[in-house]
CSV table of C-alpha atoms in Angstrom, one decimal:
chain,number,residue,atom,x,y,z
I,300,LEU,CA,32.0,20.4,27.0
I,301,ALA,CA,28.6,19.5,28.2
I,302,LYS,CA,25.6,20.9,26.3
I,303,THR,CA,22.5,21.9,28.0
I,304,THR,CA,18.8,21.8,27.0
I,305,GLN,CA,16.1,23.7,29.1
I,306,PRO,CA,12.5,24.8,28.0
I,307,ILE,CA,12.5,28.0,26.2
I,308,SER,CA,9.7,29.5,28.3
I,309,MET,CA,7.5,28.6,31.4
I,310,ASP,CA,4.5,30.5,32.9
I,311,SER,CA,3.3,30.3,36.4
I,312,TYR,CA,1.4,32.2,39.0
I,313,GLU,CA,2.1,33.9,42.1
I,314,GLY,CA,2.6,31.5,45.1
I,315,GLN,CA,3.3,28.3,43.0
I,316,GLU,CA,6.2,26.3,43.0
I,317,VAL,CA,8.2,26.4,39.8
I,318,ASN,CA,10.4,23.6,38.5
I,319,ILE,CA,12.7,24.1,35.7
I,320,THR,CA,14.5,20.9,34.2
I,321,CYS,CA,17.7,21.0,32.5
I,322,SER,CA,19.2,18.0,30.5
I,323,HIS,CA,22.9,17.7,30.3
I,324,ASN,CA,23.4,14.1,28.9
I,325,ASN,CA,27.1,14.5,28.4
I,326,ILE,CA,28.0,15.9,31.8
I,327,ALA,CA,31.6,15.0,32.6
I,328,THR,CA,32.8,13.5,36.0
I,329,ASN,CA,34.3,16.7,37.2
I,330,ASP,CA,31.3,19.0,36.0
I,331,TYR,CA,29.3,21.1,38.3
I,332,ILE,CA,25.7,22.2,37.7
I,333,THR,CA,25.2,25.9,38.1
I,334,TRP,CA,22.0,28.0,37.6
I,335,TYR,CA,22.0,31.9,37.1
I,336,GLN,CA,18.8,34.3,36.9
I,337,GLN,CA,18.9,37.3,34.6
I,338,PHE,CA,16.5,40.3,34.7
I,339,PRO,CA,16.2,42.6,31.7
I,340,SER,CA,18.9,45.1,31.5
I,341,GLN,CA,20.8,43.4,34.2
I,342,GLY,CA,24.0,41.0,34.4
I,343,PRO,CA,23.0,37.4,35.3
I,344,ARG,CA,23.2,36.6,39.1
I,345,PHE,CA,24.2,33.2,40.7
I,346,ILE,CA,21.3,31.3,42.2
I,347,ILE,CA,22.6,27.7,43.1
I,348,GLN,CA,25.2,25.3,42.3
I,349,GLY,CA,25.6,21.5,43.1
I,350,TYR,CA,27.2,18.1,41.9
I,351,LYS,CA,24.7,15.5,43.1
I,352,THR,CA,21.7,14.7,45.0
I,353,LYS,CA,20.0,17.9,46.6
I,354,VAL,CA,21.3,21.5,47.3
I,355,THR,CA,19.1,24.1,49.1
I,356,ASN,CA,19.6,27.6,49.8
I,357,GLU,CA,17.5,30.5,50.9
I,358,VAL,CA,16.5,31.0,47.2
I,359,ALA,CA,16.2,27.7,45.6
I,360,SER,CA,16.6,24.1,45.7
I,361,LEU,CA,18.4,22.1,43.2
I,362,PHE,CA,17.8,18.5,42.4
I,363,ILE,CA,20.2,16.2,40.8
I,364,PRO,CA,19.5,12.4,40.3
I,365,ALA,CA,22.2,9.7,40.7
I,366,ASP,CA,23.1,9.7,36.8
I,367,ARG,CA,23.5,13.4,36.8
I,368,LYS,CA,22.1,13.8,33.2
I,369,SER,CA,19.5,16.2,34.2
I,370,SER,CA,18.8,18.7,37.0
I,371,THR,CA,16.0,20.5,38.3
I,372,LEU,CA,15.8,23.9,39.9
I,373,SER,CA,13.0,24.6,42.1
I,374,LEU,CA,11.7,28.1,43.1
I,375,PRO,CA,9.4,27.8,46.0
I,376,ARG,CA,6.2,29.9,45.9
I,377,VAL,CA,7.4,32.4,43.2
I,378,SER,CA,6.3,36.0,43.2
I,379,LEU,CA,6.1,38.5,40.3
I,380,SER,CA,9.5,39.6,40.9
I,381,ASP,CA,10.8,36.1,39.9
I,382,THR,CA,10.0,36.9,36.5
I,383,ALA,CA,13.3,36.5,34.5
I,384,VAL,CA,15.6,34.2,32.5
I,385,TYR,CA,17.1,31.2,34.0
I,386,TYR,CA,20.0,29.5,32.5
I,387,CYS,CA,21.4,26.0,33.5
I,388,LEU,CA,25.3,25.7,33.1
I,389,VAL,CA,27.6,22.7,33.4
I,390,GLY,CA,31.2,23.0,33.7
I,391,PRO,CA,34.1,22.3,36.0
I,392,ILE,CA,34.8,24.7,39.0
I,393,SER,CA,38.7,24.9,39.0
I,394,GLY,CA,41.6,23.6,37.4
I,395,GLY,CA,42.7,23.8,33.6
I,396,TYR,CA,41.3,25.3,30.7
I,397,ASN,CA,37.4,25.9,31.6
I,398,LYS,CA,34.8,28.0,30.2
I,399,LEU,CA,31.0,28.1,31.0
I,400,ILE,CA,28.7,28.3,28.2
I,401,PHE,CA,25.2,30.0,28.6
I,402,GLY,CA,22.5,28.4,26.7
I,403,ALA,CA,19.2,30.1,25.5
I,404,GLY,CA,17.7,29.9,29.0
I,405,THR,CA,14.2,29.7,30.3
I,406,ARG,CA,12.1,32.7,30.2
I,407,LEU,CA,9.8,32.4,33.1
I,408,ALA,CA,6.9,34.6,33.6
I,409,VAL,CA,5.0,34.8,36.7
I,410,HIS,CA,1.4,35.9,36.5
I,411,PRO,CA,-0.6,37.6,39.4
N,224,ASP,CA,29.8,49.3,47.5
N,225,THR,CA,29.4,47.8,43.8
N,226,ALA,CA,31.0,44.5,43.6
N,227,VAL,CA,31.7,44.6,39.8
N,228,SER,CA,31.4,47.9,38.0
N,229,GLN,CA,31.6,48.9,34.3
N,230,THR,CA,32.0,52.0,32.6
N,231,PRO,CA,30.6,53.5,30.6
N,232,LYS,CA,26.8,52.1,30.9
N,233,TYR,CA,25.9,53.2,27.5
N,234,LEU,CA,28.3,53.7,24.3
N,235,VAL,CA,27.1,55.0,21.0
N,236,THR,CA,29.7,55.3,18.3
N,237,GLN,CA,30.1,55.2,14.7
N,238,MET,CA,31.6,52.5,12.5
N,239,GLY,CA,35.5,52.5,12.0
N,240,ASN,CA,36.1,54.0,15.6
N,241,ASP,CA,38.2,52.6,18.5
N,242,LYS,CA,36.6,52.4,22.1
N,243,SER,CA,37.2,50.8,25.6
N,244,ILE,CA,35.0,49.5,28.1
N,245,LYS,CA,36.5,49.4,31.6
N,246,CYS,CA,35.8,47.0,34.3
N,247,GLU,CA,36.6,46.7,38.0
N,248,GLN,CA,36.0,44.5,40.6
N,249,ASN,CA,36.5,45.0,44.6
N,250,LEU,CA,35.9,41.4,45.5
N,251,GLY,CA,39.4,40.4,45.6
N,252,HIS,CA,38.8,37.6,42.9
N,253,ASP,CA,41.6,36.1,40.8
N,254,THR,CA,39.6,35.5,37.7
N,255,MET,CA,37.7,38.0,35.5
N,256,TYR,CA,35.7,37.5,32.2
N,257,TRP,CA,34.0,39.5,29.3
N,258,TYR,CA,30.9,38.3,27.7
N,259,LYS,CA,28.9,39.5,24.9
N,260,GLN,CA,25.1,39.3,25.0
N,261,ASP,CA,23.5,40.1,21.3
N,262,SER,CA,20.2,41.0,20.3
N,263,LYS,CA,18.7,37.5,20.4
N,264,LYS,CA,20.0,37.5,24.3
N,265,PHE,CA,22.7,34.6,23.9
N,266,LEU,CA,25.5,35.3,26.3
N,267,LYS,CA,28.8,34.4,25.1
N,268,ILE,CA,32.1,34.3,26.8
N,269,MET,CA,34.9,36.2,24.8
N,270,PHE,CA,37.9,36.3,27.4
N,271,SER,CA,38.9,35.1,30.7
N,272,TYR,CA,41.9,36.2,32.8
N,273,ASN,CA,43.3,34.6,35.8
N,274,ASN,CA,45.7,36.7,37.8
N,275,LYS,CA,46.3,38.9,34.9
N,276,GLU,CA,47.0,36.0,32.6
N,277,LEU,CA,44.8,35.1,29.6
N,278,ILE,CA,43.3,31.8,30.1
N,279,ILE,CA,40.2,31.7,27.7
N,280,ASN,CA,40.0,33.4,24.4
N,281,GLU,CA,37.2,32.4,22.2
N,282,THR,CA,36.7,32.9,18.6
N,283,VAL,CA,36.5,36.7,18.7
N,284,PRO,CA,38.1,38.9,16.0
N,285,ASN,CA,41.3,40.5,16.9
N,286,ARG,CA,39.9,43.9,16.9
N,287,PHE,CA,39.1,42.8,20.4
N,288,SER,CA,41.9,43.1,22.9
N,289,PRO,CA,41.5,42.7,26.5
N,290,LYS,CA,44.0,44.3,29.1
N,291,SER,CA,44.5,43.5,32.9
N,292,PRO,CA,46.8,46.0,34.2
N,293,ASP,CA,46.0,44.3,37.6
N,294,LYS,CA,44.0,41.6,39.3
N,295,ALA,CA,41.3,43.9,39.9
N,296,HIS,CA,40.7,45.5,36.3
N,297,LEU,CA,39.8,44.0,33.1
N,298,ASN,CA,39.4,46.5,30.2
N,299,LEU,CA,38.0,45.7,26.9
N,300,HIS,CA,39.3,47.5,23.9
N,301,ILE,CA,37.7,47.4,20.4
N,302,ASN,CA,39.3,48.7,17.3
N,303,SER,CA,37.7,49.6,14.0
N,304,LEU,CA,34.0,49.0,15.3
N,305,GLU,CA,31.7,47.2,13.2
N,306,LEU,CA,27.8,47.4,13.1
N,307,GLY,CA,27.8,43.5,14.4
N,308,ASP,CA,29.5,44.8,17.6
N,309,SER,CA,26.4,46.2,18.8
N,310,ALA,CA,25.6,44.3,22.0
N,311,VAL,CA,25.6,44.5,25.5
N,312,TYR,CA,29.0,43.5,27.0
N,313,PHE,CA,29.2,42.2,30.5
N,314,CYS,CA,32.2,42.0,32.8
N,315,ALA,CA,32.0,39.3,35.5
N,316,SER,CA,34.7,37.9,38.1
N,317,SER,CA,35.0,34.8,40.1
N,318,PRO,CA,37.2,33.5,43.1
N,319,GLU,CA,38.3,30.8,41.0
N,320,THR,CA,38.0,29.7,37.4
N,321,GLY,CA,34.5,28.2,36.6
N,322,GLY,CA,33.3,29.4,40.4
N,323,GLU,CA,30.4,31.5,41.1
N,324,GLN,CA,30.6,34.4,38.8
N,325,TYR,CA,29.6,38.1,39.8
N,326,PHE,CA,28.5,40.2,36.9
N,327,GLY,CA,28.5,43.7,36.2
N,328,PRO,CA,25.7,45.9,35.0
N,329,GLY,CA,26.6,45.6,31.4
N,330,THR,CA,27.6,48.2,28.8
N,331,ARG,CA,25.2,48.6,25.9
N,332,LEU,CA,27.4,49.4,22.8
N,333,THR,CA,25.8,50.6,19.7
N,334,VAL,CA,27.3,51.0,16.5
N,335,THR,CA,25.9,53.4,14.0
């Protein structure tokens, strides 16, 4: 199972773009990269998922280089409400025995 | 309408007791999960069921027994509760194993 490494914490200010990078050097061919967000006292919430290149939705963008050994979650123009813990997960989507492992996550603090 | 619901939200009990946490999802998903988030905020998968069949069973004491009466429900029963069982327990569901997971609000279990 691919292990992920991400910064423990990050600080930003309202209106800035935030990029959180995750390393997954031993990612497997059939692994996807998924990001979750967790607010205090709530369950994690799916943000975005991708396999390669770039994925964008209404909340964030996910950049994955050709070697797929890392990925970057980009949050445009963050607000105070984006203060949360962000988890990077790597694993297959379907088929066979599978589990997603949540690491320590990155604690993002957005300041006024 | 709540997609994934858990009851109770808070549970305070004494060592040695037996307790259950209930989970229901109304998303029509095939796969459901139980996670434990300890005081250090690490989120660890405990069990996963796909169409009422156990597919993931992590290294969890056999005092923990999941039960899936139907595809929409996955309950967690814990026997002989110990102090170390104190944590927040999250239920989640996904349309397929490893797909986007939808988490419940969590159940904070405190064992005294």
